[in-house]
Amino acid sequence: CALRGPEMVVGVLGVWKAGGAYLPLDPSYPPERLAYMLADARVPVLLTQEALVRALPAHDARVVQLDAEWPVIAQEEDSELPNVALPEGLAYVIYTSGSTGRPKGTLLAHRGLVNLSRAQRDVFGVGPGSRVLQFAPWSFDASVWELVMALGNGAALVLARQEVLASGPELGRLLQEEAVTHVTLPPSVLRGLKRDGLDGLRTVVAAGEACPVELARAWSVGRQFVDAYGPTETTVCASLYVCQPEERIAPPIGKALPNFRLYVLDRRGEPVPVGVPGELCVGGIGLARGYLNRPDLTAERFVPDPFSGEAGARLYRTGDLVRYRPDGNVEFLGRIDDQVKVRGFRIEMGEVEVALRECAGVRAGVVVARQDVPREPRLVAYVVAEGEKPTIGELRKQMGERLPEYMLPTGWVFLEELPLTPSGKVDRRNLPMPEGRPEVGTEYIAPRSETETRLAGICGELLGVERVGVEDNFFELGGHSLLGTQLISRVRDVWQVELPLRALFESPTVAALAARIDELAASNTQPVHMPGIVAVSRQAHRTTRSSLKK
């Protein structure tokens, strides 16, 4: 459990050298979620930093502070350890959203990492002299992809503050100033990133979401642009497709990585012909062992492979609906279950709905990922109140005690009753689309100054809300961190002031944020612009728990 920076990398490499497996814990996660992960994984040692120790939930692990205790660590004898890491040995555990209401730990081995690193070397040409951006949060498997791409192939791993990575203009400057050659980003982030001045960027990988054709065509000019696909259960990636500028349809998820096999199967587990939809099942060297402490779910998702001819071979049932194209590439069509991808994050709707239904004041509720709303897909909660109707702020606060920010709904609709099918199940197809101003529980107060008027207009445009009052909360109106970065970017362009992203979390109303803008503009005292870092400052280690969550 560490902040972005060298200590996190050192901790991972130290764990591997000692023969252990690492479990990343995001400091911004709710304490209840961290406590569950620590208890479920029964970790014996917790590597962390001084600023985070007091904020951690109760646990039984031995604590090692990677910063405050570094002098003691440095006294240890620098001797060669025996080669204790075996190919089938456990390398890391990643917790993903769970359909039962609790996250589940996926167990990944070293052999998959070695196979992944070699595939990256062969396809992307990464090696000594390359510079790979570390963009993904450490708690997501995309960070493993970036780590082994760089350090497994003799390249540099470029680290940066979260505020820089979350801002399109700041990210663009970072890529230029740090001469980044390889980057992996979700399409939603690529949309806000300008291509000008990135001549040194040789390879761009789109991952985490379906990639639209216009994005693939634009970014594949003058560089290698790759659409990558893979669940956590396949050691990050299972297939790749190298896009071309002249293509006219959305890129497929491609062909299997070396030592992987892709099968499109029907409900009976039989292969379907080319062009016929079926479930994608993946076999090969990178499959996870299964799920920690979940033998039932492991048996359900990891099934015997009857096609490979190898004793004990398995297939992972992805739950993705796909079909083979005549050219041998696999095309993604959607999901066959309730799992969704929103802004690149994998989310099990069951976990979100459990958190919603357990909120005080909620009699019934469901959550859906709506594709028919303005802007990109988002989570919309439908709530039937029990007695007095709770406010959106109250519901977000209660759910935020269990779920990370990316799993919180950004759309809210209150209903008298949920629509039901003749069989008594929730009729999700007849749930209404969010319209008009959300019921935020605050009276609309019109802007009172030029700054408030312009800021309210920008917020309304980004959120798709006709009227934004000065006391309305940006996040209760449907905002999230990605929209927040766009808002901060617009503020920079309009008022020529530099506000960090955390300013929006600290001052989420139009009135509060406008006051900060006016104060900065009047004093003309701007924060020093620091686009990126290759090391983390000591000041960052002293950041409080409150600012970390923000």
PDB file of C-alpha atoms in Angstrom, residues 176-282:
ATOM      1  CA  GLN A 176       6.773  15.383 -24.580  1.00  0.00           C
ATOM      2  CA  GLU A 177       9.106  16.387 -21.751  1.00  0.00           C
ATOM      3  CA  GLU A 178       9.845  12.835 -20.633  1.00  0.00           C
ATOM      4  CA  ALA A 179      10.280  11.644 -24.251  1.00  0.00           C
ATOM      5  CA  VAL A 180       7.846   8.760 -23.690  1.00  0.00           C
ATOM      6  CA  THR A 181       7.979   6.206 -26.505  1.00  0.00           C
ATOM      7  CA  HIS A 182       5.305   3.707 -25.390  1.00  0.00           C
ATOM      8  CA  VAL A 183       2.004   4.460 -23.700  1.00  0.00           C
ATOM      9  CA  THR A 184      -1.155   2.458 -22.861  1.00  0.00           C
ATOM     10  CA  LEU A 185      -4.346   4.465 -22.364  1.00  0.00           C
ATOM     11  CA  PRO A 186      -8.126   3.891 -22.366  1.00  0.00           C
ATOM     12  CA  PRO A 187      -9.897   5.369 -25.406  1.00  0.00           C
ATOM     13  CA  SER A 188     -11.734   7.803 -23.120  1.00  0.00           C
ATOM     14  CA  VAL A 189      -8.371   9.321 -22.161  1.00  0.00           C
ATOM     15  CA  LEU A 190      -7.050   9.303 -25.721  1.00  0.00           C
ATOM     16  CA  ARG A 191     -10.045  11.399 -26.794  1.00  0.00           C
ATOM     17  CA  GLY A 192      -8.854  14.264 -24.607  1.00  0.00           C
ATOM     18  CA  LEU A 193      -5.195  14.030 -25.629  1.00  0.00           C
ATOM     19  CA  LYS A 194      -3.829  16.138 -28.499  1.00  0.00           C
ATOM     20  CA  ARG A 195      -1.511  14.390 -30.946  1.00  0.00           C
ATOM     21  CA  ASP A 196       0.505  17.491 -31.806  1.00  0.00           C
ATOM     22  CA  GLY A 197       4.131  17.443 -30.700  1.00  0.00           C
ATOM     23  CA  LEU A 198       4.215  13.734 -29.834  1.00  0.00           C
ATOM     24  CA  ASP A 199       6.594  12.739 -32.629  1.00  0.00           C
ATOM     25  CA  GLY A 200       8.684  10.630 -30.227  1.00  0.00           C
ATOM     26  CA  LEU A 201       5.678   8.536 -29.203  1.00  0.00           C
ATOM     27  CA  ARG A 202       6.238   5.380 -31.256  1.00  0.00           C
ATOM     28  CA  THR A 203       3.573   3.028 -29.871  1.00  0.00           C
ATOM     29  CA  VAL A 204       0.113   3.779 -28.482  1.00  0.00           C
ATOM     30  CA  VAL A 205      -1.929   0.921 -27.032  1.00  0.00           C
ATOM     31  CA  ALA A 206      -5.671   1.359 -26.485  1.00  0.00           C
ATOM     32  CA  ALA A 207      -7.083  -0.918 -23.788  1.00  0.00           C
ATOM     33  CA  GLY A 208      -9.880  -1.238 -21.258  1.00  0.00           C
ATOM     34  CA  GLU A 209     -12.704  -0.130 -23.567  1.00  0.00           C
ATOM     35  CA  ALA A 210     -13.976  -0.697 -27.089  1.00  0.00           C
ATOM     36  CA  CYS A 211     -11.968   1.532 -29.412  1.00  0.00           C
ATOM     37  CA  PRO A 212     -13.986   3.601 -31.950  1.00  0.00           C
ATOM     38  CA  VAL A 213     -12.780   3.641 -35.539  1.00  0.00           C
ATOM     39  CA  GLU A 214     -12.222   7.415 -35.669  1.00  0.00           C
ATOM     40  CA  LEU A 215      -9.831   7.205 -32.744  1.00  0.00           C
ATOM     41  CA  ALA A 216      -7.935   4.282 -34.268  1.00  0.00           C
ATOM     42  CA  ARG A 217      -7.604   6.043 -37.623  1.00  0.00           C
ATOM     43  CA  ALA A 218      -6.358   9.288 -36.082  1.00  0.00           C
ATOM     44  CA  TRP A 219      -3.773   7.777 -33.734  1.00  0.00           C
ATOM     45  CA  SER A 220      -2.413   5.187 -36.190  1.00  0.00           C
ATOM     46  CA  VAL A 221      -1.011   7.890 -38.485  1.00  0.00           C
ATOM     47  CA  GLY A 222       2.765   8.020 -38.128  1.00  0.00           C
ATOM     48  CA  ARG A 223       3.022   5.517 -35.294  1.00  0.00           C
ATOM     49  CA  GLN A 224       2.016   2.040 -34.224  1.00  0.00           C
ATOM     50  CA  PHE A 225      -1.497   1.974 -32.778  1.00  0.00           C
ATOM     51  CA  VAL A 226      -2.622  -1.271 -31.135  1.00  0.00           C
ATOM     52  CA  ASP A 227      -5.993  -2.335 -29.787  1.00  0.00           C
ATOM     53  CA  ALA A 228      -5.331  -4.705 -26.870  1.00  0.00           C
ATOM     54  CA  TYR A 229      -7.757  -7.054 -25.146  1.00  0.00           C
ATOM     55  CA  GLY A 230      -7.544  -9.221 -22.080  1.00  0.00           C
ATOM     56  CA  PRO A 231      -9.193  -9.846 -18.704  1.00  0.00           C
ATOM     57  CA  THR A 232      -7.225  -9.883 -15.459  1.00  0.00           C
ATOM     58  CA  GLU A 233      -7.565 -13.680 -15.506  1.00  0.00           C
ATOM     59  CA  THR A 234      -5.306 -13.960 -18.604  1.00  0.00           C
ATOM     60  CA  THR A 235      -2.312 -12.018 -17.198  1.00  0.00           C
ATOM     61  CA  VAL A 236      -3.546  -8.672 -18.494  1.00  0.00           C
ATOM     62  CA  CYS A 237      -3.650  -9.379 -22.233  1.00  0.00           C
ATOM     63  CA  ALA A 238      -4.786 -12.239 -24.479  1.00  0.00           C
ATOM     64  CA  SER A 239      -4.953 -10.674 -27.946  1.00  0.00           C
ATOM     65  CA  LEU A 240      -3.740  -7.691 -30.005  1.00  0.00           C
ATOM     66  CA  TYR A 241      -4.656  -5.956 -33.238  1.00  0.00           C
ATOM     67  CA  VAL A 242      -2.388  -3.469 -35.029  1.00  0.00           C
ATOM     68  CA  CYS A 243      -4.607  -0.790 -36.585  1.00  0.00           C
ATOM     69  CA  GLN A 244      -4.119   0.940 -39.951  1.00  0.00           C
ATOM     70  CA  PRO A 245      -5.121   4.537 -40.857  1.00  0.00           C
ATOM     71  CA  GLU A 246      -7.175   3.468 -43.871  1.00  0.00           C
ATOM     72  CA  GLU A 247      -9.546   1.182 -41.936  1.00  0.00           C
ATOM     73  CA  ARG A 248     -13.253   2.085 -41.982  1.00  0.00           C
ATOM     74  CA  ILE A 249     -14.706  -0.097 -39.225  1.00  0.00           C
ATOM     75  CA  ALA A 250     -14.010  -0.370 -35.515  1.00  0.00           C
ATOM     76  CA  PRO A 251     -10.895  -2.426 -34.792  1.00  0.00           C
ATOM     77  CA  PRO A 252     -11.369  -6.028 -33.649  1.00  0.00           C
ATOM     78  CA  ILE A 253      -9.638  -7.354 -30.548  1.00  0.00           C
ATOM     79  CA  GLY A 254      -7.315  -9.215 -32.894  1.00  0.00           C
ATOM     80  CA  LYS A 255      -5.499 -12.499 -32.684  1.00  0.00           C
ATOM     81  CA  ALA A 256      -4.102 -14.430 -29.757  1.00  0.00           C
ATOM     82  CA  LEU A 257      -0.773 -13.572 -28.144  1.00  0.00           C
ATOM     83  CA  PRO A 258       1.925 -16.230 -28.499  1.00  0.00           C
ATOM     84  CA  ASN A 259       1.172 -19.297 -26.362  1.00  0.00           C
ATOM     85  CA  PHE A 260      -2.523 -18.365 -26.115  1.00  0.00           C
ATOM     86  CA  ARG A 261      -5.572 -19.894 -27.813  1.00  0.00           C
ATOM     87  CA  LEU A 262      -8.898 -18.180 -28.537  1.00  0.00           C
ATOM     88  CA  TYR A 263     -12.102 -20.213 -28.953  1.00  0.00           C
ATOM     89  CA  VAL A 264     -15.601 -18.966 -29.774  1.00  0.00           C
ATOM     90  CA  LEU A 265     -18.026 -21.462 -28.239  1.00  0.00           C
ATOM     91  CA  ASP A 266     -21.783 -21.909 -28.025  1.00  0.00           C
ATOM     92  CA  ARG A 267     -23.752 -22.726 -24.859  1.00  0.00           C
ATOM     93  CA  ARG A 268     -22.822 -26.412 -25.158  1.00  0.00           C
ATOM     94  CA  GLY A 269     -19.117 -25.597 -25.326  1.00  0.00           C
ATOM     95  CA  GLU A 270     -18.845 -26.377 -29.037  1.00  0.00           C
ATOM     96  CA  PRO A 271     -16.994 -24.154 -31.546  1.00  0.00           C
ATOM     97  CA  VAL A 272     -19.191 -21.993 -33.789  1.00  0.00           C
ATOM     98  CA  PRO A 273     -18.515 -21.139 -37.449  1.00  0.00           C
ATOM     99  CA  VAL A 274     -16.873 -17.911 -38.614  1.00  0.00           C
ATOM    100  CA  GLY A 275     -19.271 -14.979 -38.254  1.00  0.00           C
ATOM    101  CA  VAL A 276     -21.499 -16.661 -35.656  1.00  0.00           C
ATOM    102  CA  PRO A 277     -21.527 -15.049 -32.180  1.00  0.00           C
ATOM    103  CA  GLY A 278     -20.433 -17.068 -29.154  1.00  0.00           C
ATOM    104  CA  GLU A 279     -18.619 -16.777 -25.839  1.00  0.00           C
ATOM    105  CA  LEU A 280     -14.885 -16.137 -26.010  1.00  0.00           C
ATOM    106  CA  CYS A 281     -12.913 -18.768 -24.094  1.00  0.00           C
ATOM    107  CA  VAL A 282      -9.164 -18.339 -23.659  1.00  0.00           C
TER     108      VAL A 282
END
